[in-house]
CSV table of C-alpha atoms and ligand atoms in Angstrom, one decimal:
chain,number,residue,atom,x,y,z
A,175,MET,CA,25.6,27.9,1.3
A,176,ASN,CA,27.7,24.7,3.2
A,177,HIS,CA,25.0,23.9,5.1
A,178,PRO,CA,21.3,23.8,3.9
A,179,LYS,CA,18.9,24.1,5.8
A,180,THR,CA,15.5,23.8,4.9
A,181,ARG,CA,12.1,23.3,5.9
A,182,PHE,CA,8.3,22.1,5.3
A,183,ALA,CA,5.7,23.6,6.7
A,184,PRO,CA,2.4,21.8,5.8
A,185,SER,CA,-0.8,23.3,6.5
A,186,PRO,CA,-2.6,20.7,8.4
A,187,THR,CA,-6.0,21.2,6.6
A,188,GLY,CA,-6.9,18.3,4.7
A,189,LEU,CA,-4.9,15.2,3.5
A,190,MET,CA,-1.2,15.3,2.2
A,191,HIS,CA,-1.1,15.4,-2.3
A,192,LEU,CA,1.5,14.6,-5.1
A,193,GLY,CA,2.4,18.6,-4.9
A,194,ASN,CA,2.8,19.3,-1.3
A,195,ALA,CA,4.4,15.7,-1.0
A,196,ARG,CA,7.0,16.8,-3.9
A,197,THR,CA,7.9,20.2,-1.9
A,198,ALA,CA,8.1,18.1,1.0
A,199,LEU,CA,10.3,15.6,-0.8
A,200,PHE,CA,12.1,18.4,-2.6
A,201,SER,CA,13.4,20.2,1.2
A,202,ALA,CA,14.2,16.5,2.3
A,203,LEU,CA,16.7,15.7,-0.1
A,204,PHE,CA,17.7,20.2,-0.4
A,205,GLY,CA,18.6,20.5,3.6
A,206,GLU,CA,21.6,19.0,5.2
A,207,ARG,CA,19.4,19.4,7.8
A,208,PHE,CA,15.5,19.9,7.4
A,209,LEU,CA,12.5,20.2,10.0
A,210,LEU,CA,9.0,20.4,9.9
A,211,ARG,CA,6.6,22.9,10.9
A,212,ILE,CA,3.2,23.2,11.8
A,213,GLU,CA,1.1,26.0,10.3
A,214,ASP,CA,-2.3,25.6,12.4
A,215,THR,CA,-3.0,29.1,12.7
A,216,ASP,CA,-6.8,28.3,11.7
A,217,GLN,CA,-8.3,27.1,14.0
A,218,GLU,CA,-11.4,26.3,11.7
A,219,ARG,CA,-9.3,24.6,9.4
A,220,SER,CA,-7.0,22.7,11.1
A,221,ARG,CA,-7.2,18.9,12.3
A,222,ASN,CA,-5.0,16.7,14.7
A,223,GLU,CA,-5.9,13.5,12.4
A,224,PHE,CA,-4.6,15.7,9.9
A,225,VAL,CA,-1.0,15.9,11.3
A,226,SER,CA,-1.3,12.2,12.7
A,227,GLU,CA,-2.4,12.0,8.4
A,228,LEU,CA,1.1,14.1,7.3
A,229,LEU,CA,3.5,12.9,9.9
A,230,ASP,CA,2.5,9.1,9.3
A,231,ASP,CA,3.0,10.1,5.5
A,232,LEU,CA,6.2,11.7,5.1
A,233,ARG,CA,7.5,8.8,7.7
A,234,TRP,CA,6.3,6.3,4.7
A,235,MET,CA,8.0,8.0,2.4
A,236,GLY,CA,11.2,7.7,4.3
A,237,LEU,CA,11.2,11.4,4.7
A,238,GLU,CA,13.2,11.9,8.1
A,239,TRP,CA,13.6,15.2,9.9
A,240,ASP,CA,15.4,16.7,12.3
A,241,GLU,CA,13.6,19.3,14.3
A,242,GLY,CA,9.6,18.7,14.2
A,243,PRO,CA,6.3,17.2,16.2
A,244,GLY,CA,8.0,13.8,16.6
A,245,SER,CA,11.7,14.5,16.8
A,246,ALA,CA,13.7,14.5,19.4
A,247,GLN,CA,13.7,18.3,19.3
A,248,PRO,CA,11.0,19.7,22.1
A,249,THR,CA,8.2,19.8,19.4
A,250,SER,CA,5.6,22.0,20.6
A,251,ASP,CA,7.4,24.8,19.3
A,252,TYR,CA,6.9,23.4,16.1
A,253,PHE,CA,3.7,23.8,16.0
A,254,GLN,CA,2.3,27.8,15.4
A,255,SER,CA,-1.1,27.4,17.1
A,256,GLN,CA,1.5,27.4,20.6
A,257,ARG,CA,3.9,30.0,19.5
A,258,ASP,CA,1.2,33.5,19.6
A,259,GLU,CA,4.3,35.0,22.9
A,260,VAL,CA,6.9,34.6,20.0
A,261,TYR,CA,4.6,36.8,17.5
A,262,ALA,CA,2.9,39.1,19.8
A,263,HIS,CA,7.0,40.2,20.9
A,264,TYR,CA,7.3,40.8,17.3
A,265,TYR,CA,4.1,42.4,17.1
A,266,ASP,CA,5.3,44.8,19.8
A,267,HIS,CA,8.6,45.8,18.6
A,268,LEU,CA,6.5,46.3,15.2
A,269,GLU,CA,4.1,49.2,16.8
A,270,ARG,CA,6.8,50.4,18.6
A,271,ALA,CA,8.6,51.6,15.6
A,272,GLU,CA,5.2,52.2,13.9
A,273,LEU,CA,5.9,50.3,11.4
A,274,ALA,CA,2.7,49.2,12.0
A,275,TYR,CA,-0.9,50.3,12.4
A,276,PRO,CA,-3.8,49.2,14.0
A,277,CYS,CA,-6.3,48.9,11.6
A,278,PHE,CA,-10.5,49.4,12.7
A,279,CYS,CA,-12.1,49.6,8.7
A,280,THR,CA,-14.5,46.8,8.2
A,281,PRO,CA,-15.2,44.2,5.8
A,282,THR,CA,-17.4,46.0,4.0
A,283,GLU,CA,-16.0,48.7,4.0
A,284,LEU,CA,-12.8,47.5,2.8
A,285,GLU,CA,-15.5,45.3,-0.5
A,286,VAL,CA,-16.4,48.7,-1.1
A,287,ALA,CA,-13.1,50.3,-1.7
A,288,ARG,CA,-11.9,47.4,-3.2
A,289,LYS,CA,-14.7,47.4,-5.7
A,290,VAL,CA,-13.8,51.1,-6.6
A,291,GLN,CA,-10.7,50.4,-7.9
A,292,LEU,CA,-11.1,48.1,-9.6
A,293,ASN,CA,-13.1,49.8,-11.4
A,294,ALA,CA,-10.6,52.1,-12.2
A,295,GLY,CA,-9.5,50.0,-13.4
A,296,GLN,CA,-6.6,49.9,-10.8
A,297,PRO,CA,-5.4,46.8,-9.2
A,298,PRO,CA,-7.3,46.8,-5.5
A,299,ARG,CA,-4.6,47.3,-2.7
A,300,TYR,CA,-5.4,48.9,1.2
A,301,SER,CA,-5.3,53.2,1.0
A,302,GLY,CA,-4.0,53.7,4.1
A,303,LYS,CA,-6.6,55.0,5.5
A,304,CYS,CA,-5.3,54.3,9.2
A,305,GLY,CA,-1.7,54.7,9.3
A,306,ARG,CA,-2.8,58.1,9.3
A,307,LEU,CA,-4.7,58.1,12.4
A,308,SER,CA,-3.6,59.3,15.5
A,309,ALA,CA,-2.1,58.4,18.6
A,310,GLU,CA,-5.4,59.4,20.1
A,311,ASP,CA,-7.7,58.6,17.6
A,312,VAL,CA,-6.4,55.1,17.7
A,313,GLU,CA,-6.6,55.2,21.8
A,314,ARG,CA,-10.3,56.4,21.0
A,315,ARG,CA,-11.2,53.9,19.2
A,316,LEU,CA,-9.9,50.8,21.2
A,317,GLN,CA,-11.4,52.5,24.2
A,318,LYS,CA,-15.1,52.6,22.3
A,319,GLY,CA,-13.9,48.3,21.7
A,320,LEU,CA,-13.8,48.8,18.3
A,321,GLN,CA,-12.0,45.5,16.8
A,322,ALA,CA,-8.6,46.3,15.5
A,323,THR,CA,-7.0,44.8,12.3
A,324,LEU,CA,-2.7,44.9,12.8
A,325,ARG,CA,-1.4,46.0,9.1
A,326,PHE,CA,2.6,45.9,8.1
A,327,ARG,CA,3.7,50.0,6.7
A,328,VAL,CA,4.9,48.8,3.4
A,329,PRO,CA,7.7,51.9,2.8
A,330,ARG,CA,6.8,53.5,-0.2
A,331,ASN,CA,7.9,54.0,-3.2
A,332,SER,CA,10.7,51.2,-3.0
A,333,THR,CA,11.9,47.6,-4.0
A,334,VAL,CA,12.1,44.3,-3.0
A,335,GLU,CA,14.4,42.4,-5.2
A,336,PHE,CA,16.0,38.7,-4.4
A,337,ASN,CA,17.2,36.2,-6.0
A,338,ASP,CA,15.3,33.6,-6.3
A,339,ARG,CA,16.6,30.0,-6.8
A,340,VAL,CA,15.2,29.0,-9.8
A,341,ARG,CA,13.4,31.8,-11.3
A,342,GLY,CA,16.5,34.6,-11.4
A,343,PRO,CA,16.9,37.3,-10.5
A,344,GLN,CA,12.9,38.9,-8.8
A,345,LYS,CA,11.5,42.6,-8.6
A,346,PHE,CA,8.7,44.7,-6.6
A,347,ASN,CA,7.4,47.8,-6.1
A,348,THR,CA,6.9,47.9,-3.2
A,349,ASP,CA,4.2,51.2,-4.2
A,350,ASP,CA,1.7,48.0,-5.7
A,351,ILE,CA,1.5,46.1,-2.8
A,352,GLY,CA,-0.2,48.2,-0.3
A,353,ASP,CA,-0.6,47.7,3.8
A,354,PHE,CA,-1.4,44.0,4.4
A,355,ILE,CA,-2.7,42.6,7.7
A,356,ILE,CA,-0.2,40.3,9.8
A,357,ARG,CA,-2.8,39.8,12.7
A,358,ARG,CA,-6.0,39.6,11.5
A,359,ALA,CA,-9.3,41.1,14.8
A,360,ASP,CA,-9.4,37.7,16.2
A,361,GLY,CA,-6.2,38.1,17.3
A,362,SER,CA,-4.2,35.5,14.9
A,363,PRO,CA,-0.8,35.8,13.1
A,364,ALA,CA,-1.6,36.6,8.9
A,365,PHE,CA,0.6,33.9,7.0
A,366,PHE,CA,3.3,35.5,5.8
A,367,PHE,CA,4.2,37.2,9.1
A,368,CYS,CA,3.9,33.6,11.3
A,369,ASN,CA,5.8,31.8,7.8
A,370,ALA,CA,9.0,34.9,7.2
A,371,ILE,CA,9.5,35.3,11.5
A,372,ASP,CA,9.6,31.4,12.6
A,373,ASP,CA,11.8,30.1,9.5
A,374,ALA,CA,14.1,33.6,10.3
A,375,LEU,CA,14.1,32.6,14.1
A,376,MET,CA,14.5,28.5,13.2
A,377,GLY,CA,17.5,29.6,11.5
A,378,VAL,CA,16.1,28.3,7.6
A,379,THR,CA,18.2,28.6,5.1
A,380,HIS,CA,16.2,27.5,2.1
A,381,VAL,CA,12.8,28.3,1.4
A,382,MET,CA,11.5,26.2,-1.3
A,383,ARG,CA,7.2,26.0,-2.0
A,384,GLY,CA,5.0,26.2,-5.2
A,385,GLU,CA,5.1,29.1,-6.9
A,386,ASP,CA,1.9,30.5,-6.0
A,387,HIS,CA,3.8,31.5,-3.4
A,388,LEU,CA,5.9,33.8,-5.1
A,389,THR,CA,3.8,36.8,-5.1
A,390,ASN,CA,4.1,36.8,-1.0
A,391,THR,CA,7.9,36.9,-0.5
A,392,PRO,CA,8.8,40.7,-1.2
A,393,ARG,CA,6.1,41.1,1.7
A,394,GLN,CA,7.8,38.5,3.9
A,395,LEU,CA,11.0,40.0,2.7
A,396,LEU,CA,10.5,43.3,3.9
A,397,ILE,CA,9.0,42.5,7.8
A,398,LEU,CA,11.4,41.0,8.2
A,399,LYS,CA,13.6,43.5,7.1
A,400,ALA,CA,12.0,45.5,9.0
A,401,LEU,CA,12.7,43.3,11.8
A,402,GLY,CA,16.0,43.1,11.4
A,403,LEU,CA,16.0,39.2,11.3
A,404,HIS,CA,17.5,37.0,8.9
A,405,THR,CA,16.0,36.2,5.3
A,406,PRO,CA,16.6,33.3,3.6
A,407,ASP,CA,17.5,32.2,0.3
A,408,TYR,CA,13.6,31.5,-1.7
A,409,ALA,CA,13.6,28.6,-4.5
A,410,HIS,CA,9.9,28.7,-6.1
A,411,ILE,CA,9.1,25.4,-7.4
A,412,SER,CA,6.2,25.1,-10.4
A,413,LEU,CA,3.3,23.8,-10.0
A,414,VAL,CA,2.4,20.1,-10.7
A,415,LEU,CA,0.1,20.1,-13.9
A,416,GLY,CA,-2.5,16.9,-14.4
A,417,ASP,CA,-2.5,15.2,-17.9
A,418,ASP,CA,-4.5,18.3,-19.3
A,419,GLY,CA,-2.6,20.7,-18.4
A,420,ALA,CA,-4.0,22.5,-15.5
A,421,PRO,CA,-2.6,22.7,-12.1
A,422,LEU,CA,-3.4,18.8,-10.6
A,423,SER,CA,-5.8,18.4,-8.9
A,424,LYS,CA,-8.4,16.5,-8.0
A,425,ARG,CA,-10.3,16.5,-10.9
A,426,ASN,CA,-7.6,15.6,-13.2
A,427,GLY,CA,-5.7,12.8,-11.0
A,428,SER,CA,-4.0,13.6,-8.2
A,429,ARG,CA,-4.5,11.5,-5.1
A,430,SER,CA,-3.7,11.8,-1.5
A,431,ILE,CA,-1.0,10.0,-0.1
A,432,ASN,CA,-3.3,7.7,1.6
A,433,GLN,CA,-5.3,6.9,-1.3
A,434,LEU,CA,-1.5,6.0,-2.5
A,435,ARG,CA,-0.8,3.4,0.2
A,436,GLU,CA,-3.9,2.3,0.0
A,437,GLU,CA,-3.9,1.5,-3.4
A,438,GLY,CA,-0.6,-0.3,-2.8
A,439,TYR,CA,2.3,2.3,-4.2
A,440,ILE,CA,5.2,1.2,-3.2
A,441,PRO,CA,7.3,4.7,-1.6
A,442,LEU,CA,10.1,4.2,-3.0
A,443,ALA,CA,8.6,4.4,-6.6
A,444,LEU,CA,6.7,7.4,-5.5
A,445,VAL,CA,9.6,9.7,-4.8
A,446,ASN,CA,11.5,8.3,-7.7
A,447,MET,CA,8.7,9.4,-9.4
A,448,LEU,CA,8.2,13.1,-7.7
A,449,ALA,CA,12.6,14.1,-7.3
A,450,ARG,CA,11.9,13.5,-11.5
A,451,ILE,CA,9.0,16.4,-11.1
A,452,GLY,CA,10.2,19.6,-12.2
A,453,HIS,CA,13.6,18.5,-11.6
A,454,HIS,CA,16.7,16.6,-13.7
A,455,TYR,CA,18.5,13.4,-12.6
A,456,GLU,CA,21.0,12.5,-15.5
A,457,ASN,CA,20.7,8.8,-13.9
A,458,GLU,CA,16.7,7.4,-14.2
A,459,ASN,CA,17.1,4.1,-12.8
A,460,LEU,CA,15.5,4.0,-9.8
A,461,MET,CA,17.6,5.3,-7.3
A,462,SER,CA,17.7,5.0,-2.7
A,463,LEU,CA,16.3,8.0,-1.2
A,464,ASP,CA,20.3,8.4,-0.4
A,465,GLU,CA,21.3,8.3,-4.0
A,466,LEU,CA,18.3,10.7,-4.7
A,467,LYS,CA,19.4,13.1,-2.5
A,468,ARG,CA,22.9,13.0,-3.3
A,469,HIS,CA,22.4,13.6,-6.6
A,470,PHE,CA,20.1,16.4,-5.8
A,471,ASP,CA,20.9,19.6,-7.4
A,472,ILE,CA,18.4,23.1,-6.3
A,473,GLY,CA,20.0,23.8,-10.1
A,474,HIS,CA,18.7,21.5,-11.2
A,475,LEU,CA,14.6,22.5,-10.9
A,476,GLY,CA,13.2,23.6,-13.8
A,477,LYS,CA,11.2,27.1,-14.1
A,478,SER,CA,8.3,25.6,-16.4
A,479,PRO,CA,5.2,23.6,-15.5
A,480,SER,CA,5.5,19.9,-15.0
A,481,ARG,CA,3.1,17.4,-15.5
A,482,PHE,CA,2.0,14.8,-13.1
A,483,ASP,CA,1.3,11.2,-15.1
A,484,ILE,CA,-0.2,8.4,-13.0
A,485,ALA,CA,1.7,6.7,-16.3
A,486,HIS,CA,5.3,6.9,-15.2
A,487,LEU,CA,4.3,5.9,-11.8
A,488,ASN,CA,3.3,3.2,-12.3
A,489,HIS,CA,6.3,2.0,-13.9
A,490,TRP,CA,9.0,3.3,-11.1
A,491,GLN,CA,6.3,1.3,-8.8
A,492,GLU,CA,7.3,-1.8,-11.4
A,493,SER,CA,10.4,-1.0,-11.2
A,494,ALA,CA,10.4,-1.1,-7.3
A,495,ILE,CA,8.3,-4.2,-7.0
A,496,ARG,CA,11.0,-6.1,-9.8
A,497,LYS,CA,13.7,-4.9,-7.2
A,498,ALA,CA,12.0,-5.1,-4.2
A,499,ASP,CA,13.5,-8.1,-2.1
A,500,ASP,CA,11.4,-11.6,-1.0
A,501,ALA,CA,11.1,-10.3,3.0
A,502,TYR,CA,9.3,-7.1,1.9
A,503,LEU,CA,7.1,-8.0,-0.7
A,504,TRP,CA,5.4,-10.7,1.5
A,505,ASN,CA,4.7,-7.4,3.8
A,506,TRP,CA,3.7,-5.7,0.6
A,507,LEU,CA,1.1,-8.4,-0.3
A,508,ARG,CA,-2.4,-8.1,1.6
A,509,ALA,CA,-2.7,-9.7,4.5
A,510,GLU,CA,-5.0,-11.4,3.1
A,511,THR,CA,-3.6,-13.0,0.3
A,512,ARG,CA,-1.1,-14.1,3.1
A,513,ALA,CA,-3.4,-16.0,4.7
A,514,ILE,CA,-3.7,-18.2,1.9
A,515,VAL,CA,0.1,-19.0,0.2
A,516,PRO,CA,1.0,-22.1,1.6
A,517,GLU,CA,3.7,-22.1,4.0
A,518,PRO,CA,6.1,-24.4,1.3
A,519,GLN,CA,4.7,-22.0,-1.9
A,520,ARG,CA,5.6,-19.0,-0.6
A,521,ALA,CA,9.0,-18.3,-1.9
A,522,ARG,CA,7.8,-19.1,-5.0
A,523,PHE,CA,5.1,-16.7,-5.8
A,524,ILE,CA,6.1,-14.0,-3.9
A,525,ASP,CA,9.1,-14.8,-7.1
A,526,MET,CA,5.8,-15.2,-9.3
A,527,VAL,CA,5.0,-11.8,-7.7
A,528,ARG,CA,8.1,-9.6,-7.8
A,529,SER,CA,8.3,-10.0,-12.0
A,530,ASN,CA,4.0,-11.1,-13.0
A,531,CYS,CA,2.7,-8.5,-10.5
A,532,VAL,CA,1.7,-4.5,-10.1
A,533,PHE,CA,-0.3,-4.0,-7.5
A,534,PRO,CA,-1.1,-6.0,-3.9
A,535,ASP,CA,-5.0,-6.6,-6.3
A,536,GLN,CA,-3.2,-8.6,-9.0
A,537,ALA,CA,-1.2,-10.6,-6.0
A,538,HIS,CA,-3.6,-11.0,-4.2
A,539,GLU,CA,-5.7,-12.9,-7.8
A,540,TRP,CA,-2.8,-14.7,-8.9
A,541,ALA,CA,-2.6,-16.1,-4.8
A,542,ARG,CA,-7.1,-17.3,-5.3
A,543,ILE,CA,-5.7,-18.5,-8.6
A,544,LEU,CA,-4.1,-20.6,-7.1
A,545,PHE,CA,-4.1,-21.4,-4.1
A,546,THR,CA,-8.3,-21.9,-3.4
A,547,ASP,CA,-10.2,-24.4,-5.2
A,548,GLU,CA,-11.9,-20.9,-6.9
A,549,LEU,CA,-10.8,-21.4,-10.6
A,550,THR,CA,-13.8,-20.6,-12.8
A,551,PRO,CA,-12.8,-20.5,-16.0
A,552,SER,CA,-14.6,-18.8,-18.9
A,553,PRO,CA,-16.6,-21.7,-21.6
A,554,GLU,CA,-14.0,-20.1,-23.5
A,555,ILE,CA,-11.2,-20.9,-21.7
A,556,GLU,CA,-12.4,-24.3,-20.5
A,557,ALA,CA,-13.4,-25.6,-24.6
A,558,VAL,CA,-9.3,-24.5,-25.4
A,559,ALA,CA,-8.4,-26.9,-21.9
A,560,ARG,CA,-10.7,-29.6,-23.5
A,561,GLN,CA,-9.9,-29.3,-27.2
A,562,ALA,CA,-6.0,-31.1,-26.1
A,563,GLY,CA,-8.2,-33.6,-25.2
A,564,GLU,CA,-8.3,-36.6,-22.4
A,565,ALA,CA,-5.4,-38.3,-23.5
A,566,PHE,CA,-3.7,-35.4,-23.5
A,567,PHE,CA,-4.2,-35.2,-19.8
A,568,LEU,CA,-3.9,-38.4,-19.0
A,569,ALA,CA,0.5,-37.5,-20.2
A,570,ALA,CA,0.8,-35.1,-18.3
A,571,LEU,CA,-0.1,-36.4,-15.6
A,572,ASP,CA,1.6,-39.1,-15.9
A,573,ALA,CA,4.5,-36.8,-16.5
A,574,VAL,CA,4.2,-34.8,-13.4
A,575,ALA,CA,5.1,-38.2,-12.0
A,576,GLU,CA,7.6,-39.1,-12.8
A,577,ALA,CA,8.8,-35.4,-13.5
A,578,GLY,CA,7.2,-33.5,-9.9
A,579,ASP,CA,8.7,-30.6,-9.6
A,580,ASN,CA,10.8,-31.0,-12.3
A,581,PHE,CA,9.7,-28.6,-14.8
A,582,ASP,CA,12.2,-28.6,-17.6
A,583,MET,CA,11.6,-32.4,-17.0
A,584,PHE,CA,8.0,-32.9,-17.6
A,585,MET,CA,7.6,-30.8,-20.7
A,586,ALA,CA,10.0,-32.9,-22.5
A,587,GLN,CA,8.5,-36.1,-21.3
A,588,LEU,CA,4.6,-35.1,-22.4
A,589,LYS,CA,5.8,-33.6,-25.3
A,590,ALA,CA,6.8,-37.3,-25.9
A,591,LYS,CA,4.1,-38.9,-24.8
A,592,SER,CA,1.5,-36.3,-26.7
A,593,GLY,CA,3.1,-35.3,-29.8
A,594,ALA,CA,1.7,-32.0,-28.4
A,595,LYS,CA,4.0,-28.5,-28.8
A,596,GLY,CA,3.7,-25.1,-29.6
A,597,LYS,CA,1.1,-23.5,-28.5
A,598,GLN,CA,-0.7,-26.5,-28.4
A,599,LEU,CA,1.5,-27.8,-25.7
A,600,PHE,CA,1.8,-24.5,-23.4
A,601,MET,CA,-2.3,-23.1,-23.7
A,602,PRO,CA,-4.1,-26.6,-21.8
A,603,LEU,CA,-1.9,-26.2,-19.4
A,604,ARG,CA,-1.9,-22.8,-19.2
A,605,ALA,CA,-5.8,-22.9,-18.8
A,606,ALA,CA,-6.9,-26.0,-16.9
A,607,LEU,CA,-3.7,-25.3,-13.9
A,608,SER,CA,-4.8,-21.6,-14.3
A,609,GLY,CA,-7.8,-21.2,-16.2
A,610,ARG,CA,-6.7,-17.9,-17.9
A,611,LEU,CA,-4.3,-17.4,-21.0
A,612,ASP,CA,-2.3,-15.1,-19.7
A,613,GLY,CA,0.1,-14.8,-17.3
A,614,PRO,CA,2.9,-15.5,-15.3
A,615,GLU,CA,5.5,-18.0,-17.0
A,616,LEU,CA,4.4,-21.6,-17.8
A,617,ILE,CA,6.7,-23.3,-15.5
A,618,LYS,CA,6.3,-20.1,-12.6
A,619,LEU,CA,2.8,-21.3,-12.3
A,620,TYR,CA,3.2,-25.2,-12.5
A,621,GLN,CA,5.7,-24.6,-10.1
A,622,ALA,CA,3.9,-22.1,-7.2
A,623,GLN,CA,1.4,-24.8,-7.2
A,624,GLU,CA,1.4,-26.7,-4.5
A,625,PRO,CA,1.6,-31.0,-6.3
A,626,PHE,CA,-1.9,-31.9,-5.5
A,627,VAL,CA,-3.2,-29.0,-7.0
A,628,LEU,CA,-1.5,-29.1,-10.2
A,629,ARG,CA,-2.5,-33.2,-10.1
A,630,LYS,CA,-6.2,-31.6,-9.7
A,631,ARG,CA,-6.2,-29.9,-11.8
A,632,LEU,CA,-5.3,-31.6,-14.9
A,633,ALA,CA,-7.3,-35.0,-13.7
A,634,GLU,CA,-10.4,-32.7,-13.8
A,635,TYR,CA,-9.5,-32.6,-18.2
A,636,ALA,CA,-8.5,-36.5,-18.2
A,637,GLY,CA,-11.8,-37.4,-17.9
A,638,ALA,CA,-13.2,-40.0,-16.4
A,639,ALA,CA,-9.7,-42.6,-17.4
A,640,THR,CA,-8.6,-41.1,-13.8
B,800,LIG,N1,1.8,26.8,5.2
B,800,LIG,C1,1.9,27.5,3.7
B,800,LIG,C2,1.2,25.9,2.8
B,800,LIG,O1,0.6,24.9,3.2
B,800,LIG,C3,3.4,27.2,3.5
B,800,LIG,C4,3.8,28.0,2.8
B,800,LIG,C5,5.9,27.7,2.6
B,800,LIG,O2,5.7,27.2,2.3
B,800,LIG,O3,6.1,28.8,2.8
B,800,LIG,O4,1.3,26.6,1.8
């Protein structure tokens, strides 16, 4: 296929999670044209807030769609709740061709029949009872005001075959399917139906979706063939598992995209991680979305489920932060962090963040340490500084006066004046300047501080002599 057209077709019944985000990403990476369709047929569970959140999440990830809500194309057609007339046309067509029939069985009747089949060790499927009603019977029941669903008449004793782009050749016996509902009693379209019709009408060439939809596909192909509509290729992507090997869920580490955004994850980190869950790239470095797209290969989608591991995401996060430019990192910081970084120290602080932080909270902690008076070292850390003695800090103050911003000169002077070296030189300075014994390189701590704060912190330990 030279010009693949793909789609993402979420149901707006909740926040977007990692599994869905990966489906969207693969579809966007593979499609030359990519469309977004909102499958909001479940009126009770679909909510507008989830739609806006979905659009925000996709945009945040850097995914753009050529057609769909918020794109340059007219949008109302991309909400299934607005497409009743389209579906009505095809119901009509199927009914007239006797490829679909009204079913009056009540939920209780269906449930009883299901139990009987299960008890007899048979797979539950609809008996086809209402499919045998005469036209008069149907008319009489409709006249009585009985509610009916519409069922698709599945051809008997036949097979549906297709070549899944991930899972290879598939073959289903139609006798295992049973006539299924395509319109619910309340008039709303069933998933199998509107999803398949829309893919065909919207010119989708490749449907990429979770493997949990694999068994829906024969039903959808039957509908499309019955209507003489175009059938797409299908690529059923392996499930994402949590770190315990069970399907990814809130319990084993899944997060909503919204939550990841709030935690300060960088979209490029997320897409680099997602693009490698169940898809193999030769290049193991951080890639831009364009590069990910260029090297995406539908043949590189794996058949076996793959695991999501937060450590992988954090690895990509670190790479993304290390490569980000100043302006990006500045905006990535929390507003309250930006508010406490003095303008002249900004460039050096960002540089420090780039090499030492992975999350905005960590950056905030360092900003607080460097730029506010809130240094509260533990007694042990204070002891490390005190141990160096007042003379050491007096020498440090002299060295600052001479060296100013020049860290190498400062250290040389301090070494010469105090006679301290190695850990005895570094640790007391670190303790005095940051109240911590770990963290960024000393040169960064030294240079990111405002000169008067630096002097004040050294003076704290220089005793009465200052
Ligand atoms: N609305 C369906 C879902 O969210 C779409 C499935 C599909 O991609 O075909 O599961």
